[in-house]
Amino acid sequence: MRYAYYPGCSLKGTGKAYEKSTLALFTALDIELVEIPDWNCCGATAYMAVDEIASAALSFRNLVLAQEMGMKKIVAPCSACYLNLIRAKKIYLGNGPAREKLCKALEKANLEFDCSALPEVLHPLQVLTEDLGIEKFKERVKRPLKGWNLVPYYGCQVARPYDGYDDPVYPVKMDLLLEAAGAQVISDYPLKTRCCGGSLTGTIENVGIRLNFLLIKEAKKRGGEAIVTICPLCQFNLEMYQGKMEEKFRMPVLYLPQVLGLALGLSPEELGFQHLVYKPHMEV
């Protein structure tokens, strides 16, 4: 299996452990990710709120670059990037004033592409559960994570774009992968798609911290020893602001590929565990 790989800005910065573990995991599974040359920001967060069409045009350029590579599928690990790439494609293939504005922006950029063959946008979770398959992943497990009590936290974006590959209210695909890795999954976690506050931690800090506090407190209440996520902003917020919360948790916040990679026998160093603030106390 071979895919175009769109890392986005976060995975080259604060989410470097996410990129490192994703690339290591996919290599171990014989899945090739080819980074899109000259990729640009997807226009996420505040920029999208200022000018949605300009943001969509930025994302659309990455679709065109992937098409120029001859790729039919793009893998985008960041939840915001994943959502924005899908949104840009939907706007272009839809009708109405938004499409007209987007087309004008694309004309100014002199982008040439085949509109009938735009690449499909996938999250790594889709690749692992659908293209590879949970049973095939389970066959590769060398070191089952027995005794790991993990809380799967999806965040508010990845399960709610447009294509519906998982339940938008109570997704379970990550739960199934963690179970296949041999971990004990806290599946009755009711806040798995509740927002972490996103960029509020940088604008209205007390509100953002409160939202993160509720997520961690509920995870601990239900017996979780670590939170597992698939969003770099969620991971950053949940990990970096624990020191400012009203209770001191020291709860490890891991990326899904880090956990799955351990189950395949990869080392913590290969998976970027050295970049974590709070290391898991379970045996790794």
Short mmCIF file of C-alpha atoms in Angstrom, two decimals:
data_model
loop_
_atom_site.label_atom_id
_atom_site.label_comp_id
_atom_site.label_asym_id
_atom_site.label_seq_id
_atom_site.Cartn_x
_atom_site.Cartn_y
_atom_site.Cartn_z
CA MET A 1 0.00 0.00 0.00
CA ARG A 2 1.30 3.42 -0.99
CA TYR A 3 -0.12 6.83 -0.11
CA ALA A 4 0.67 10.50 -0.42
CA TYR A 5 1.53 11.81 3.03
CA TYR A 6 0.43 15.25 4.21
CA PRO A 7 2.03 15.98 7.61
CA GLY A 8 0.71 19.49 8.12
CA CYS A 9 2.37 22.08 10.33
CA SER A 10 1.81 20.48 13.74
CA LEU A 11 3.56 17.21 12.98
CA LYS A 12 6.70 19.14 12.05
CA GLY A 13 6.59 21.05 15.35
CA THR A 14 4.82 20.31 18.62
CA GLY A 15 3.48 17.00 17.25
CA LYS A 16 6.83 15.58 16.16
CA ALA A 17 6.21 12.44 18.23
CA TYR A 18 3.03 11.88 16.22
CA GLU A 19 4.92 11.99 12.95
CA LYS A 20 7.76 9.86 14.23
CA SER A 21 5.46 7.16 15.55
CA THR A 22 3.17 7.23 12.50
CA LEU A 23 6.05 6.76 10.07
CA ALA A 24 7.58 4.02 12.22
CA LEU A 25 4.27 2.17 12.60
CA PHE A 26 3.40 2.33 8.92
CA THR A 27 6.89 1.17 7.91
CA ALA A 28 6.53 -1.81 10.25
CA LEU A 29 3.21 -2.61 8.57
CA ASP A 30 4.72 -2.31 5.06
CA ILE A 31 2.63 0.76 4.29
CA GLU A 32 4.54 3.42 2.35
CA LEU A 33 3.90 7.10 3.00
CA VAL A 34 5.41 9.50 0.46
CA GLU A 35 5.52 13.08 1.70
CA ILE A 36 3.95 15.60 -0.66
CA PRO A 37 6.70 17.90 -1.99
CA ASP A 38 6.26 21.63 -1.32
CA TRP A 39 3.09 21.10 0.72
CA ASN A 40 1.61 24.13 2.45
CA CYS A 41 -0.51 24.86 5.54
CA CYS A 42 -4.11 23.69 5.28
CA GLY A 43 -5.39 27.07 6.48
CA ALA A 44 -6.66 25.74 9.80
CA THR A 45 -7.75 27.38 13.05
CA ALA A 46 -8.06 31.17 13.10
CA TYR A 47 -7.24 31.61 9.41
CA MET A 48 -10.25 29.54 8.40
CA ALA A 49 -12.53 31.73 10.50
CA VAL A 50 -11.23 34.87 8.76
CA ASP A 51 -11.48 33.65 5.16
CA GLU A 52 -13.00 30.21 4.56
CA ILE A 53 -12.44 30.27 0.80
CA ALA A 54 -8.78 31.25 1.07
CA SER A 55 -8.36 28.44 3.61
CA ALA A 56 -10.07 25.99 1.24
CA ALA A 57 -7.82 27.10 -1.62
CA LEU A 58 -4.73 26.42 0.50
CA SER A 59 -5.95 22.91 1.28
CA PHE A 60 -6.97 22.29 -2.32
CA ARG A 61 -3.45 23.03 -3.54
CA ASN A 62 -2.24 20.04 -1.53
CA LEU A 63 -4.81 17.83 -3.26
CA VAL A 64 -3.45 18.99 -6.61
CA LEU A 65 0.14 18.31 -5.56
CA ALA A 66 -0.82 14.78 -4.52
CA GLN A 67 -2.53 14.25 -7.85
CA GLU A 68 0.63 15.40 -9.64
CA MET A 69 2.46 12.64 -7.76
CA GLY A 70 0.09 10.13 -9.32
CA MET A 71 -1.44 9.31 -5.94
CA LYS A 72 -5.08 8.38 -5.49
CA LYS A 73 -5.12 8.67 -1.70
CA ILE A 74 -3.73 11.17 0.84
CA VAL A 75 -3.07 10.30 4.48
CA ALA A 76 -3.46 13.27 6.87
CA PRO A 77 -2.80 12.41 10.55
CA CYS A 78 -3.74 15.85 11.94
CA SER A 79 -7.47 16.12 12.66
CA ALA A 80 -7.68 19.72 11.44
CA CYS A 81 -5.72 18.98 8.26
CA TYR A 82 -7.85 15.92 7.59
CA LEU A 83 -11.05 17.91 8.06
CA ASN A 84 -9.89 20.86 5.95
CA LEU A 85 -8.71 18.73 3.03
CA ILE A 86 -12.07 16.99 2.94
CA ARG A 87 -13.92 20.30 3.26
CA ALA A 88 -11.98 21.84 0.37
CA LYS A 89 -12.78 18.87 -1.85
CA LYS A 90 -16.46 18.97 -0.88
CA ILE A 91 -16.70 22.70 -1.63
CA TYR A 92 -15.17 22.20 -5.06
CA LEU A 93 -17.41 19.26 -5.96
CA GLY A 94 -20.52 21.00 -4.63
CA ASN A 95 -22.65 23.85 -5.91
CA GLY A 96 -23.33 27.40 -4.86
CA PRO A 97 -21.41 30.61 -4.18
CA ALA A 98 -18.69 28.92 -2.11
CA ARG A 99 -17.66 26.78 -5.09
CA GLU A 100 -17.65 29.79 -7.41
CA LYS A 101 -15.37 31.72 -5.07
CA LEU A 102 -13.06 28.73 -4.68
CA CYS A 103 -12.79 28.26 -8.45
CA LYS A 104 -11.82 31.91 -8.88
CA ALA A 105 -9.12 31.53 -6.23
CA LEU A 106 -7.79 28.39 -7.93
CA GLU A 107 -7.69 30.19 -11.29
CA LYS A 108 -5.54 32.94 -9.81
CA ALA A 109 -3.15 30.28 -8.51
CA ASN A 110 -2.89 28.75 -12.03
CA LEU A 111 -3.50 25.26 -10.70
CA GLU A 112 -4.04 22.57 -13.33
CA PHE A 113 -5.69 19.31 -12.28
CA ASP A 114 -8.13 16.56 -13.22
CA CYS A 115 -11.31 17.39 -11.32
CA SER A 116 -12.68 13.88 -11.94
CA ALA A 117 -9.80 12.20 -10.15
CA LEU A 118 -9.12 14.21 -7.02
CA PRO A 119 -7.35 12.09 -4.37
CA GLU A 120 -9.31 10.54 -1.53
CA VAL A 121 -8.43 11.94 1.89
CA LEU A 122 -7.87 9.39 4.64
CA HIS A 123 -6.96 9.53 8.31
CA PRO A 124 -4.41 6.93 9.48
CA LEU A 125 -7.24 5.39 11.50
CA GLN A 126 -9.06 4.62 8.25
CA VAL A 127 -5.97 3.11 6.67
CA LEU A 128 -5.40 0.84 9.66
CA THR A 129 -9.00 -0.28 10.14
CA GLU A 130 -10.23 -0.39 6.54
CA ASP A 131 -7.35 -0.67 4.04
CA LEU A 132 -5.19 -2.89 6.27
CA GLY A 133 -7.90 -4.29 8.55
CA ILE A 134 -7.99 -4.91 12.28
CA GLU A 135 -7.46 -8.65 11.98
CA LYS A 136 -4.34 -8.19 9.84
CA PHE A 137 -3.00 -5.72 12.37
CA LYS A 138 -3.69 -8.20 15.16
CA GLU A 139 -1.67 -10.83 13.30
CA ARG A 140 1.36 -8.51 13.48
CA VAL A 141 1.19 -7.98 17.25
CA LYS A 142 4.33 -9.29 18.94
CA ARG A 143 4.01 -7.77 22.40
CA PRO A 144 0.39 -7.52 23.59
CA LEU A 145 -0.11 -4.60 25.96
CA LYS A 146 -1.55 -6.61 28.83
CA GLY A 147 -2.39 -4.53 31.87
CA TRP A 148 -2.58 -1.23 29.96
CA ASN A 149 -5.80 0.57 30.91
CA LEU A 150 -6.26 3.08 28.11
CA VAL A 151 -8.85 5.78 27.42
CA PRO A 152 -9.45 6.44 23.69
CA TYR A 153 -10.03 10.15 23.07
CA TYR A 154 -11.00 11.10 19.50
CA GLY A 155 -11.55 14.83 19.87
CA CYS A 156 -14.29 16.81 18.17
CA GLN A 157 -13.09 16.86 14.56
CA VAL A 158 -11.87 13.56 13.20
CA ALA A 159 -15.11 11.62 13.65
CA ARG A 160 -17.31 14.41 12.31
CA PRO A 161 -16.17 15.55 8.89
CA TYR A 162 -18.35 14.41 6.00
CA ASP A 163 -17.66 10.82 5.00
CA GLY A 164 -18.78 9.05 8.17
CA TYR A 165 -16.28 6.20 8.39
CA ASP A 166 -17.05 5.96 12.11
CA ASP A 167 -19.95 6.89 14.38
CA PRO A 168 -19.85 10.71 14.79
CA VAL A 169 -21.19 10.64 18.35
CA TYR A 170 -19.57 7.53 19.77
CA PRO A 171 -16.74 6.32 17.47
CA VAL A 172 -15.18 2.93 18.13
CA LYS A 173 -12.46 2.32 15.51
CA MET A 174 -9.63 3.38 17.82
CA ASP A 175 -11.12 1.25 20.61
CA LEU A 176 -10.98 -1.81 18.34
CA LEU A 177 -7.35 -1.22 17.38
CA LEU A 178 -6.30 -0.79 21.00
CA GLU A 179 -8.09 -4.01 21.90
CA ALA A 180 -6.30 -5.75 19.04
CA ALA A 181 -3.04 -4.49 20.56
CA GLY A 182 -3.95 -6.34 23.75
CA ALA A 183 -4.77 -3.32 25.92
CA GLN A 184 -7.68 -2.95 28.30
CA VAL A 185 -9.85 -0.22 26.74
CA ILE A 186 -12.03 2.08 28.85
CA SER A 187 -14.80 1.99 26.26
CA ASP A 188 -17.45 3.62 28.42
CA TYR A 189 -15.69 7.01 28.36
CA PRO A 190 -18.55 9.44 27.59
CA LEU A 191 -16.33 12.40 26.64
CA LYS A 192 -14.45 10.73 23.79
CA THR A 193 -15.62 13.32 21.22
CA ARG A 194 -15.92 16.33 23.52
CA CYS A 195 -13.76 19.29 22.47
CA CYS A 196 -10.50 19.92 24.33
CA GLY A 197 -10.94 23.65 23.80
CA GLY A 198 -8.66 23.83 20.78
CA SER A 199 -6.93 27.20 20.54
CA LEU A 200 -8.82 28.55 23.57
CA THR A 201 -5.83 27.63 25.72
CA GLY A 202 -3.95 30.36 23.89
CA THR A 203 -6.73 32.97 23.92
CA ILE A 204 -9.03 32.38 26.91
CA GLU A 205 -6.74 30.14 28.92
CA ASN A 206 -8.97 29.49 31.93
CA VAL A 207 -11.78 28.19 29.68
CA GLY A 208 -9.43 25.94 27.71
CA ILE A 209 -7.82 24.54 30.84
CA ARG A 210 -11.22 23.80 32.37
CA LEU A 211 -12.29 21.81 29.31
CA ASN A 212 -9.09 19.76 29.44
CA PHE A 213 -9.44 19.26 33.18
CA LEU A 214 -12.87 17.67 32.72
CA LEU A 215 -11.51 15.26 30.09
CA ILE A 216 -8.62 14.09 32.26
CA LYS A 217 -10.63 13.89 35.47
CA GLU A 218 -13.26 11.69 33.82
CA ALA A 219 -10.57 9.46 32.31
CA LYS A 220 -8.94 8.96 35.70
CA LYS A 221 -12.32 8.43 37.38
CA ARG A 222 -13.01 5.52 35.03
CA GLY A 223 -9.69 3.83 35.74
CA GLY A 224 -7.64 5.13 32.86
CA GLU A 225 -3.86 5.08 33.23
CA ALA A 226 -3.24 6.97 29.99
CA ILE A 227 -5.23 8.83 27.35
CA VAL A 228 -4.72 7.88 23.70
CA THR A 229 -5.49 10.44 21.01
CA ILE A 230 -5.16 11.05 17.27
CA CYS A 231 -5.06 14.84 17.26
CA PRO A 232 -1.83 16.86 17.82
CA LEU A 233 -3.66 19.85 19.30
CA CYS A 234 -5.63 17.63 21.68
CA GLN A 235 -2.43 15.91 22.78
CA PHE A 236 -0.67 19.23 23.33
CA ASN A 237 -3.52 20.72 25.36
CA LEU A 238 -4.12 17.64 27.49
CA GLU A 239 -0.44 17.17 28.26
CA MET A 240 1.02 20.67 28.54
CA TYR A 241 -1.63 22.29 30.74
CA GLN A 242 -1.89 19.66 33.47
CA GLY A 243 0.43 21.71 35.64
CA LYS A 244 -2.07 24.58 35.67
CA MET A 245 -5.10 22.48 36.60
CA GLU A 246 -6.80 22.48 39.99
CA GLU A 247 -5.75 18.85 40.47
CA LYS A 248 -2.32 17.44 39.62
CA PHE A 249 -2.83 14.38 37.47
CA ARG A 250 0.45 13.60 35.64
CA MET A 251 -1.64 11.61 33.18
CA PRO A 252 0.30 10.34 30.13
CA VAL A 253 -1.28 11.45 26.84
CA LEU A 254 -0.12 9.15 24.04
CA TYR A 255 -0.59 9.10 20.31
CA LEU A 256 -2.33 6.04 18.89
CA PRO A 257 0.66 5.05 16.68
CA GLN A 258 2.91 5.10 19.75
CA VAL A 259 0.75 2.53 21.50
CA LEU A 260 0.20 0.37 18.42
CA GLY A 261 3.92 0.51 17.58
CA LEU A 262 4.82 -0.86 21.01
CA ALA A 263 2.49 -3.80 20.40
CA LEU A 264 4.35 -4.52 17.16
CA GLY A 265 7.66 -4.64 19.02
CA LEU A 266 9.03 -1.21 18.16
CA SER A 267 11.09 0.58 20.80
CA PRO A 268 9.89 3.64 22.75
CA GLU A 269 12.70 5.66 21.14
CA GLU A 270 11.57 4.73 17.63
CA LEU A 271 8.07 5.89 18.57
CA GLY A 272 9.05 9.24 20.10
CA PHE A 273 8.30 8.47 23.75
CA GLN A 274 11.26 10.69 24.67
CA HIS A 275 9.19 13.70 23.58
CA LEU A 276 6.44 13.05 26.12
CA VAL A 277 6.17 15.14 29.27
CA TYR A 278 4.48 12.39 31.29
CA LYS A 279 5.84 8.91 30.55
CA PRO A 280 3.56 5.88 31.01
CA HIS A 281 4.34 3.93 34.16
CA MET A 282 3.23 0.69 32.53
CA GLU A 283 6.01 -1.52 31.24
CA VAL A 284 7.21 -0.47 27.78
#
